[in-house]
Short mmCIF file of C-alpha atoms and ligand atoms in Angstrom, two decimals:
data_model
loop_
_atom_site.label_atom_id
_atom_site.label_comp_id
_atom_site.label_asym_id
_atom_site.label_seq_id
_atom_site.Cartn_x
_atom_site.Cartn_y
_atom_site.Cartn_z
CA UNK A 207 -28.89 4.17 7.53
CA UNK A 208 -29.23 0.96 5.56
CA UNK A 209 -26.17 -1.24 5.94
CA UNK A 210 -27.49 -4.20 3.97
CA UNK A 211 -25.90 -5.14 0.66
CA UNK A 212 -28.08 -5.25 -2.42
CA UNK A 213 -28.82 -8.52 -4.26
CA UNK A 214 -26.37 -7.50 -6.99
CA UNK A 215 -23.67 -6.86 -4.39
CA UNK A 216 -24.35 -10.21 -2.71
CA UNK A 217 -24.07 -11.87 -6.13
CA UNK A 218 -20.77 -10.06 -6.67
CA UNK A 219 -19.56 -11.38 -3.30
CA UNK A 220 -20.56 -14.95 -4.17
CA UNK A 221 -18.77 -14.71 -7.53
CA UNK A 222 -15.61 -13.31 -5.92
CA UNK A 223 -15.68 -15.94 -3.16
CA UNK A 224 -16.01 -18.85 -5.51
CA UNK A 225 -13.33 -17.57 -7.91
CA UNK A 226 -10.86 -16.83 -5.13
CA UNK A 227 -11.38 -20.16 -3.37
CA UNK A 228 -10.88 -22.14 -6.57
CA UNK A 229 -7.92 -20.18 -7.93
CA UNK A 230 -6.12 -19.79 -4.62
CA UNK A 231 -6.14 -23.57 -4.18
CA UNK A 232 -4.86 -24.05 -7.74
CA UNK A 233 -2.07 -21.51 -7.22
CA UNK A 234 -0.97 -23.12 -3.97
CA UNK A 235 -1.07 -26.61 -5.53
CA UNK A 236 1.10 -25.33 -8.38
CA UNK A 237 3.72 -24.16 -5.90
CA UNK A 238 4.02 -27.59 -4.36
CA UNK A 239 4.38 -26.14 -0.86
CA UNK A 240 3.82 -23.07 1.24
CA UNK A 241 4.33 -19.83 -0.72
CA UNK A 242 7.57 -18.00 0.04
CA UNK A 243 7.49 -14.39 1.19
CA UNK A 244 6.76 -11.98 -1.66
CA UNK A 245 9.66 -9.91 -0.31
CA UNK A 246 12.18 -12.48 -1.53
CA UNK A 247 13.19 -12.79 -5.19
CA UNK A 248 11.85 -16.33 -5.54
CA UNK A 249 8.70 -15.56 -3.57
CA UNK A 250 8.08 -12.44 -5.61
CA UNK A 251 8.14 -14.57 -8.77
CA UNK A 252 5.60 -16.94 -7.19
CA UNK A 253 3.36 -14.00 -6.33
CA UNK A 254 3.58 -12.70 -9.90
CA UNK A 255 1.97 -15.95 -11.05
CA UNK A 256 -0.88 -15.18 -8.66
CA UNK A 257 -1.09 -11.62 -9.98
CA UNK A 258 -1.39 -13.00 -13.53
CA UNK A 259 -4.22 -15.28 -12.41
CA UNK A 260 -6.01 -12.35 -10.81
CA UNK A 261 -5.60 -10.31 -13.97
CA UNK A 262 -6.80 -13.12 -16.23
CA UNK A 263 -9.90 -13.45 -14.06
CA UNK A 264 -10.51 -9.69 -14.16
CA UNK A 265 -9.84 -9.25 -10.43
CA UNK A 266 -6.49 -7.41 -10.45
CA UNK A 267 -8.00 -3.94 -10.10
CA UNK A 268 -11.73 -4.45 -9.63
CA UNK A 269 -12.78 -0.81 -9.26
CA UNK A 270 -11.00 0.46 -12.39
CA UNK A 271 -12.80 0.88 -15.69
CA UNK A 272 -12.59 -2.16 -17.95
CA UNK A 273 -10.80 -0.15 -20.68
CA UNK A 274 -7.70 0.14 -18.48
CA UNK A 275 -7.66 -3.39 -17.11
CA UNK A 276 -10.27 -3.21 -14.36
CA UNK A 277 -13.66 -4.82 -13.78
CA UNK A 278 -15.72 -1.64 -13.67
CA UNK A 279 -16.92 -2.44 -10.14
CA UNK A 280 -18.05 0.19 -7.64
CA UNK A 281 -15.99 1.16 -4.60
CA UNK A 282 -18.54 -0.75 -2.50
CA UNK A 283 -17.92 -3.87 -4.55
CA UNK A 284 -14.19 -3.32 -4.18
CA UNK A 285 -14.64 -3.36 -0.39
CA UNK A 286 -16.59 -6.60 -0.70
CA UNK A 287 -13.84 -8.07 -2.90
CA UNK A 288 -11.21 -7.10 -0.35
CA UNK A 289 -13.20 -8.78 2.44
CA UNK A 290 -13.42 -11.96 0.42
CA UNK A 291 -9.77 -11.73 -0.60
CA UNK A 292 -8.47 -11.70 2.96
CA UNK A 293 -11.16 -14.02 4.31
CA UNK A 294 -9.99 -16.66 1.81
CA UNK A 295 -6.37 -16.17 2.98
CA UNK A 296 -5.09 -14.83 -0.36
CA UNK A 297 -1.48 -13.62 -0.48
CA UNK A 298 -0.26 -10.03 -0.05
CA UNK A 299 -0.41 -8.05 -3.31
CA UNK A 300 3.14 -7.53 -4.52
CA UNK A 301 1.71 -5.03 -7.03
CA UNK A 302 0.17 -2.94 -4.26
CA UNK A 303 2.40 0.13 -4.57
CA UNK A 304 1.35 0.50 -8.18
CA UNK A 305 -2.30 -0.51 -7.98
CA UNK A 306 -3.18 1.06 -4.63
CA UNK A 307 -0.78 4.03 -4.41
CA UNK A 308 0.24 5.22 -7.85
CA UNK A 309 -2.89 4.32 -9.82
CA UNK A 310 -5.36 6.58 -7.93
CA UNK A 311 -2.90 9.44 -8.53
CA UNK A 312 -2.65 8.55 -12.23
CA UNK A 313 -6.45 8.66 -12.43
CA UNK A 314 -6.42 12.08 -10.76
CA UNK A 315 -3.41 13.75 -12.42
CA UNK A 316 -2.40 11.63 -15.44
CA UNK A 317 -3.08 12.67 -19.01
CA UNK A 318 -5.32 10.33 -21.03
CA UNK A 319 -2.20 9.05 -22.79
CA UNK A 320 -0.47 8.30 -19.49
CA UNK A 321 -3.56 6.56 -18.17
CA UNK A 322 -3.97 4.45 -21.28
CA UNK A 323 -0.35 3.35 -21.19
CA UNK A 324 0.39 2.98 -17.48
CA UNK A 325 -2.77 1.47 -16.02
CA UNK A 326 -3.35 -1.63 -18.20
CA UNK A 327 0.31 -2.62 -17.91
CA UNK A 328 0.15 -2.13 -14.15
CA UNK A 329 -3.02 -4.24 -13.83
CA UNK A 330 -1.39 -7.01 -15.87
CA UNK A 331 1.77 -6.82 -13.68
CA UNK A 332 3.78 -6.17 -16.84
CA UNK A 333 5.15 -3.04 -15.20
CA UNK A 334 5.90 -3.23 -11.48
CA UNK A 335 6.07 0.06 -9.62
CA UNK A 336 7.94 1.01 -6.47
CA UNK A 337 7.77 4.22 -4.45
CA UNK A 338 10.89 6.39 -4.45
CA UNK A 339 10.32 9.09 -1.89
CA UNK A 340 12.47 8.50 1.20
CA UNK A 341 16.15 9.39 1.15
CA UNK A 342 18.93 8.88 3.70
CA UNK A 343 18.28 12.42 4.99
CA UNK A 344 14.60 12.74 4.18
CA UNK A 345 12.12 10.46 5.93
CA UNK A 346 9.53 12.12 8.14
CA UNK A 347 10.79 15.42 6.84
CA UNK A 348 10.22 14.47 3.21
CA UNK A 349 10.35 18.08 2.06
CA UNK A 350 14.07 18.10 2.78
CA UNK A 351 14.67 15.68 -0.10
CA UNK A 352 17.74 16.32 -2.21
CA UNK A 353 17.44 14.03 -5.27
CA UNK A 354 17.36 16.37 -8.25
CA UNK A 355 16.33 16.35 -11.88
CA UNK A 356 17.85 18.95 -14.20
CA UNK A 357 16.02 19.91 -17.33
CA UNK A 358 17.94 18.90 -20.48
CA UNK A 359 17.11 18.84 -24.12
CA UNK A 360 14.51 16.04 -24.47
CA UNK A 361 14.51 14.89 -20.87
CA UNK A 362 15.86 15.12 -17.33
CA UNK A 363 19.24 14.36 -15.79
CA UNK A 364 18.74 12.63 -12.42
CA UNK A 365 21.15 12.57 -9.48
CA UNK A 366 20.70 11.48 -5.90
CA UNK A 367 19.62 8.50 -3.83
CA UNK A 368 16.36 6.97 -2.64
CA UNK A 369 16.11 4.42 0.14
CA UNK A 370 13.61 2.07 1.84
CA UNK A 371 12.18 1.39 -1.60
CA UNK A 372 9.83 -1.52 -0.94
CA UNK A 373 10.49 -4.42 -3.36
CA UNK A 374 12.55 -2.01 -5.45
CA UNK A 375 14.96 -4.81 -6.33
CA UNK A 376 12.16 -6.69 -8.11
CA UNK A 377 10.32 -3.80 -9.76
CA UNK A 378 10.60 -2.31 -13.24
CA UNK A 379 9.57 1.31 -12.58
CA UNK A 380 9.76 3.88 -9.81
CA UNK A 381 7.51 6.85 -9.04
CA UNK A 382 9.60 9.41 -7.22
CA UNK A 383 9.86 12.95 -6.00
CA UNK A 384 12.74 15.03 -7.38
CA UNK A 385 13.81 18.64 -7.02
CA UNK A 386 13.37 20.10 -10.50
CA UNK A 387 13.80 23.78 -9.68
CA UNK A 388 17.44 24.57 -8.84
CA UNK A 389 17.76 26.42 -5.54
CA UNK A 390 14.15 25.69 -4.50
CA UNK A 391 13.42 24.76 -0.92
CA UNK A 392 11.09 22.52 1.00
CA UNK A 393 7.77 21.76 -0.77
CA UNK A 394 8.40 24.09 -3.69
CA UNK A 395 10.13 23.19 -6.95
CA UNK A 396 9.50 19.43 -6.75
CA UNK A 397 8.16 17.21 -9.52
CA UNK A 398 6.64 13.72 -9.49
CA UNK A 399 8.62 11.66 -12.00
CA UNK A 400 7.96 8.23 -13.48
CA UNK A 401 11.25 6.40 -14.00
CA UNK A 402 11.91 3.09 -15.77
CA UNK A 403 14.51 1.39 -13.57
CA UNK A 404 16.49 0.19 -16.58
CA UNK A 405 17.40 3.80 -17.40
CA UNK A 406 21.21 3.94 -17.79
CA UNK A 407 22.72 5.58 -14.69
CA UNK A 408 20.13 4.07 -12.32
CA UNK A 409 21.45 1.41 -9.93
CA UNK A 410 19.10 -0.60 -7.72
CA UNK A 411 20.69 -2.37 -4.77
CA UNK A 412 18.44 -4.65 -2.74
CA UNK A 413 19.08 -5.14 0.96
CA UNK A 414 17.73 -7.35 3.69
CA UNK A 415 15.27 -6.49 6.43
CA UNK A 416 15.51 -7.64 10.04
CA UNK A 417 13.52 -10.74 9.11
CA UNK A 418 16.11 -11.55 6.44
CA UNK A 419 13.91 -10.88 3.42
CA UNK A 420 15.37 -8.66 0.69
CA UNK A 421 12.27 -6.50 0.75
CA UNK A 422 13.99 -3.11 0.44
CA UNK A 423 16.27 -1.42 -2.06
CA UNK A 424 18.41 1.64 -2.33
CA UNK A 425 18.18 3.35 -5.70
CA UNK A 426 21.07 5.47 -6.95
CA UNK A 427 20.84 8.02 -9.76
CA UNK A 428 24.18 8.99 -11.29
CA UNK A 429 23.69 11.36 -14.23
CA UNK A 430 20.84 9.13 -15.36
CA UNK A 431 19.15 10.57 -18.44
CA UNK A 432 15.38 10.15 -18.25
CA UNK A 433 14.02 10.88 -21.73
CA UNK A 434 10.62 12.59 -21.99
CA UNK A 435 9.73 9.83 -24.44
CA UNK A 436 10.64 7.04 -22.00
CA UNK A 437 6.89 6.64 -21.35
CA UNK A 438 4.04 7.51 -23.71
CA UNK A 439 2.48 10.72 -22.41
CA UNK A 440 5.70 11.76 -20.70
CA UNK A 441 7.50 11.05 -17.45
CA UNK A 442 6.08 13.85 -15.27
CA UNK A 443 2.83 13.15 -13.42
CA UNK A 444 0.94 16.41 -12.91
CA UNK A 445 2.69 19.67 -13.62
CA UNK A 446 6.42 20.34 -13.32
CA UNK A 447 6.98 21.99 -9.94
CA UNK A 448 3.69 20.66 -8.50
CA UNK A 449 5.16 17.41 -7.21
CA UNK A 450 4.27 18.02 -3.59
CA UNK A 451 0.53 18.34 -4.24
CA UNK A 452 0.58 15.29 -6.49
CA UNK A 453 2.47 13.34 -3.81
CA UNK A 454 -0.06 14.36 -1.17
CA UNK A 455 -2.77 12.75 -3.28
CA UNK A 456 -0.75 9.52 -3.19
CA UNK A 457 -0.40 9.73 0.59
CA UNK A 458 -4.19 10.08 0.79
CA UNK A 459 -4.46 6.64 -0.85
CA UNK A 460 -1.61 5.18 1.19
CA UNK A 461 -2.96 6.30 4.56
CA UNK A 462 -6.62 6.46 3.61
CA UNK A 463 -8.79 4.21 1.55
CA UNK A 464 -6.85 1.94 -0.73
CA UNK A 465 -3.64 0.52 0.76
CA UNK A 466 -5.13 -1.11 3.84
CA UNK A 467 -8.81 -1.88 3.44
CA UNK A 468 -10.90 -3.17 6.38
CA UNK A 469 -11.12 -6.65 4.84
CA UNK A 470 -7.54 -7.32 5.89
CA UNK A 471 -8.22 -6.52 9.57
CA UNK A 472 -11.66 -8.13 9.69
CA UNK A 473 -10.05 -11.37 8.51
CA UNK A 474 -7.29 -11.15 11.13
CA UNK A 475 -9.85 -10.32 13.84
CA UNK A 476 -11.93 -13.32 12.76
CA UNK A 477 -8.88 -15.57 13.05
CA UNK A 478 -8.12 -14.14 16.47
CA UNK A 479 -11.63 -15.04 17.64
CA UNK A 480 -11.15 -18.57 16.30
CA UNK A 481 -7.82 -18.83 18.11
CA UNK A 482 -9.45 -17.71 21.34
CA UNK A 483 -12.30 -20.18 20.88
CA UNK A 484 -9.84 -23.08 20.58
CA UNK A 485 -8.35 -22.37 23.97
CA UNK A 486 -10.20 -19.65 25.85
CA UNK A 487 -8.12 -17.64 28.31
CA UNK A 488 -10.50 -15.38 30.24
CA UNK A 489 -7.71 -12.93 31.21
CA UNK A 490 -7.33 -12.07 27.50
CA UNK A 491 -11.04 -12.02 26.65
CA UNK A 492 -11.53 -8.25 26.94
CA UNK A 493 -8.55 -7.54 24.68
CA UNK A 494 -9.73 -10.01 22.04
CA UNK A 495 -13.20 -8.46 22.00
CA UNK A 496 -11.83 -4.92 21.98
CA UNK A 497 -9.59 -5.63 18.97
CA UNK A 498 -12.45 -7.32 17.11
CA UNK A 499 -14.68 -4.30 17.79
CA UNK A 500 -12.00 -1.94 16.49
CA UNK A 501 -11.78 -3.94 13.25
CA UNK A 502 -15.57 -3.70 12.90
CA UNK A 503 -15.42 0.03 13.69
CA UNK A 504 -12.81 0.51 10.96
CA UNK A 505 -15.11 -1.27 8.53
CA UNK A 506 -18.04 1.01 9.43
CA UNK A 507 -15.83 4.08 9.26
CA UNK A 508 -14.70 3.05 5.78
CA UNK A 509 -18.31 2.73 4.62
CA UNK A 510 -18.69 6.34 5.71
CA UNK A 511 -15.50 7.30 3.86
CA UNK A 512 -16.71 5.64 0.65
CA UNK A 513 -20.09 7.39 1.02
CA UNK A 514 -18.28 10.72 1.23
CA UNK A 515 -15.90 9.95 -1.65
CA UNK A 516 -18.68 8.79 -3.96
CA UNK A 517 -20.46 12.04 -3.04
CA UNK A 518 -17.53 14.01 -4.47
CA UNK A 519 -15.39 14.57 -1.35
CA UNK A 520 -11.65 13.96 -1.43
CA UNK A 521 -9.48 12.20 1.12
CA UNK A 522 -7.67 14.95 2.99
CA UNK A 523 -5.77 15.11 6.26
CA UNK A 524 -8.36 12.72 7.79
CA UNK A 525 -6.40 9.92 6.12
CA UNK A 526 -3.80 10.41 8.87
CA UNK A 527 -6.32 9.38 11.53
CA UNK A 528 -7.23 6.39 9.41
CA UNK A 529 -3.59 5.33 9.20
CA UNK A 530 -3.00 5.54 12.95
CA UNK A 531 -6.14 3.44 13.48
CA UNK A 532 -5.32 0.56 11.13
CA UNK A 533 -1.63 0.37 11.97
CA UNK A 534 -2.14 0.27 15.75
CA UNK A 535 -5.01 -2.18 15.36
CA UNK A 536 -2.76 -4.50 13.33
CA UNK A 537 -0.09 -4.47 16.04
CA UNK A 538 -2.66 -5.24 18.74
CA UNK A 539 -4.39 -8.04 16.82
CA UNK A 540 -1.07 -9.85 16.39
CA UNK A 541 0.23 -9.11 19.85
CA UNK A 542 -2.92 -10.53 21.47
CA UNK A 543 -2.64 -13.65 19.29
CA UNK A 544 0.95 -14.16 20.47
CA UNK A 545 -0.17 -13.70 24.08
CA UNK A 546 -2.85 -16.33 23.50
CA UNK A 547 -0.36 -18.75 21.94
CA UNK A 548 2.28 -18.13 24.61
CA UNK A 549 5.09 -20.65 24.38
CA UNK A 550 3.26 -22.40 21.51
CA UNK A 551 3.83 -19.47 19.16
CA UNK A 552 6.08 -20.62 16.33
CA UNK A 553 8.88 -18.26 15.41
CA UNK A 554 8.15 -18.65 11.71
CA UNK A 555 4.41 -19.15 12.16
CA UNK A 556 1.86 -16.84 10.51
CA UNK A 557 1.08 -14.95 13.72
CA UNK A 558 4.77 -14.32 14.46
CA UNK A 559 5.55 -13.23 10.90
CA UNK A 560 2.41 -11.10 10.87
CA UNK A 561 3.41 -9.52 14.18
CA UNK A 562 6.90 -8.71 12.89
CA UNK A 563 5.42 -6.98 9.87
CA UNK A 564 2.75 -5.22 11.92
CA UNK A 565 5.52 -3.46 13.85
CA UNK A 566 6.46 -1.58 10.69
CA UNK A 567 2.90 -0.26 10.26
CA UNK A 568 3.39 2.70 12.62
CA UNK A 569 6.48 3.65 10.54
CA UNK A 570 5.68 3.24 6.84
CA UNK A 571 3.26 5.57 5.04
CA UNK A 572 4.60 8.26 7.39
CA UNK A 573 5.18 7.53 11.07
CA UNK A 574 2.28 7.70 13.51
CA UNK A 575 3.93 10.56 15.39
CA UNK A 576 3.78 12.56 12.17
CA UNK A 577 0.19 11.46 11.49
CA UNK A 578 -0.78 12.65 14.97
CA UNK A 579 0.86 16.01 14.25
CA UNK A 580 -1.08 16.28 10.98
CA UNK A 581 -4.37 15.33 12.62
CA UNK A 582 -3.77 17.78 15.47
CA UNK A 583 -2.96 20.69 13.19
CA UNK A 584 -5.07 20.10 10.10
CA UNK A 585 -8.09 18.20 11.37
CA UNK A 586 -8.43 19.57 14.90
CA UNK A 587 -6.93 22.99 14.11
CA UNK A 588 -4.60 22.98 17.13
CA UNK A 589 -1.67 25.43 17.10
CA UNK A 590 1.63 24.21 15.63
CA UNK A 591 3.57 25.08 18.79
C1 LIG B 122 8.07 -1.48 5.90
C2 LIG B 122 8.47 -0.14 5.35
C3 LIG B 122 8.29 0.11 4.01
C4 LIG B 122 8.67 1.35 3.46
N1 LIG B 122 8.55 1.52 2.11
C5 LIG B 122 8.93 2.68 1.56
C6 LIG B 122 8.86 2.86 0.15
O1 LIG B 122 8.45 1.97 -0.59
N2 LIG B 122 9.28 4.04 -0.36
C7 LIG B 122 9.73 5.06 0.42
O2 LIG B 122 10.04 6.11 -0.13
N3 LIG B 122 9.85 4.91 1.76
C8 LIG B 122 9.46 3.75 2.35
N4 LIG B 122 9.58 3.56 3.72
C9 LIG B 122 10.21 4.61 4.52
C10 LIG B 122 9.25 5.35 5.43
O3 LIG B 122 8.45 6.23 4.70
C11 LIG B 122 10.11 6.10 6.47
O4 LIG B 122 10.75 5.12 7.26
C12 LIG B 122 9.27 7.00 7.35
O5 LIG B 122 8.75 8.08 6.63
C13 LIG B 122 10.12 7.56 8.54
O6 LIG B 122 11.29 8.14 8.08
P1 LIG B 122 12.69 7.71 8.73
O7 LIG B 122 12.79 6.22 8.72
O8 LIG B 122 13.77 8.49 8.06
O9 LIG B 122 12.60 8.13 10.27
P2 LIG B 122 12.84 9.58 10.86
O10 LIG B 122 12.13 10.58 10.04
O11 LIG B 122 14.29 9.78 11.10
O12 LIG B 122 12.08 9.49 12.26
C14 LIG B 122 12.68 8.86 13.40
C15 LIG B 122 11.72 9.00 14.56
O13 LIG B 122 11.52 10.38 14.89
C16 LIG B 122 10.13 10.70 14.88
N5 LIG B 122 9.93 12.07 14.37
C17 LIG B 122 10.54 12.63 13.31
N6 LIG B 122 10.09 13.90 13.12
C18 LIG B 122 9.15 14.11 14.09
C19 LIG B 122 8.31 15.24 14.42
N7 LIG B 122 8.32 16.34 13.71
N8 LIG B 122 7.46 15.09 15.46
C20 LIG B 122 7.40 13.94 16.18
N9 LIG B 122 8.20 12.86 15.92
C21 LIG B 122 9.05 12.95 14.89
C22 LIG B 122 9.51 9.69 13.93
O14 LIG B 122 8.13 9.53 14.18
C23 LIG B 122 10.32 8.43 14.24
O15 LIG B 122 9.81 7.81 15.38
C24 LIG B 122 9.22 2.36 4.29
C25 LIG B 122 9.38 2.10 5.66
C26 LIG B 122 9.02 0.86 6.19
C27 LIG B 122 9.24 0.62 7.66
#
């Protein structure tokens, strides 16, 4: 196995590094202070400026074809870009639920017309997408969802409620799962709908998280009429009634390759090593090394994943194992840093904020208990009971 990067890939890395370093500094200077959280209204606006910079430089969606707003880079180059992105300390992507969750599904299931309309606008952050799956009575058991869409002349009438919609209060569009077959149960009779949030009858109500940021929204549908023509190519992604399979492709991206690339954890592990080096505490040495090794292992595992995907494989139930790995690693990296800092840890400091957010990792994208169930049944073939 040859793990060295080619000259062209090293050149790509150098180009990404120099662009990110220069433009990150310019963005931060323009803010005149530390960036606010992208989960606040003002901070979100700041992050949109950054997203525009990325897009103007051709870095918003590096692995997409250039015709739809990408750079035409390989998945390997995308991994390199992600490493450089987090190494440089670039901000969280407020467009992530579109670019990393919805877009791979649009590539897989969208019609050419949908792809041509949705993807360039997403890359340019003209349209901002949020994920409308969870409901007050449908979280882990997503198949019990009750939001419904009735077929009407020229469109769909939507009723129901979504919740935990990340940055929903700041987004323009929602991709959601709705029951489109009256009387259907569980995974059957669902469709994956694309909904402009300014559709009359849709109400988006932001609400605060424990850390105070307004990062979530509830979305209410009250006889909202979603016209077929609301988006060029139509508002259903995949076939009517096939929503569950389309949604499972999105979860493959969310838990698997795209949402949380190794670059993010390699950068955090690198910072943890630096923190340790400043004030070594031998009692924590083994934990620091173990966490760093797990970040490296995730990176190697992802190289294997990309090798398989570029060879034609698809991301299946294995993505659940991936998700457990990165989310638990993130918690540990931050927890060890706080142990190292001890009483010096600042409540609003980057390690504390990072730790608070890491705690949600085992919950979002499907809880880790559920991922362990999936891995046990579908990867290991263990009995359901
Ligand atoms: C930061 C964050 C962002 C999110 N963003 C979005 C978003 O943008 N869009 C969206 O639609 N949703 C989003 N969610 C919601 C997320 O998908 C749900 O919180 C998650 O699926 C769990 O559902 P729940 O909260 O209803 O918990 P529940 O399903 O009620 O689960 C409660 C507990 O019971 C356990 N449990 C449940 N069933 C089983 C079982 N069969 N076996 C073992 N244990 C079980 C769970 O693991 C959990 O510990 C987000 C959540 C977080 C924390």
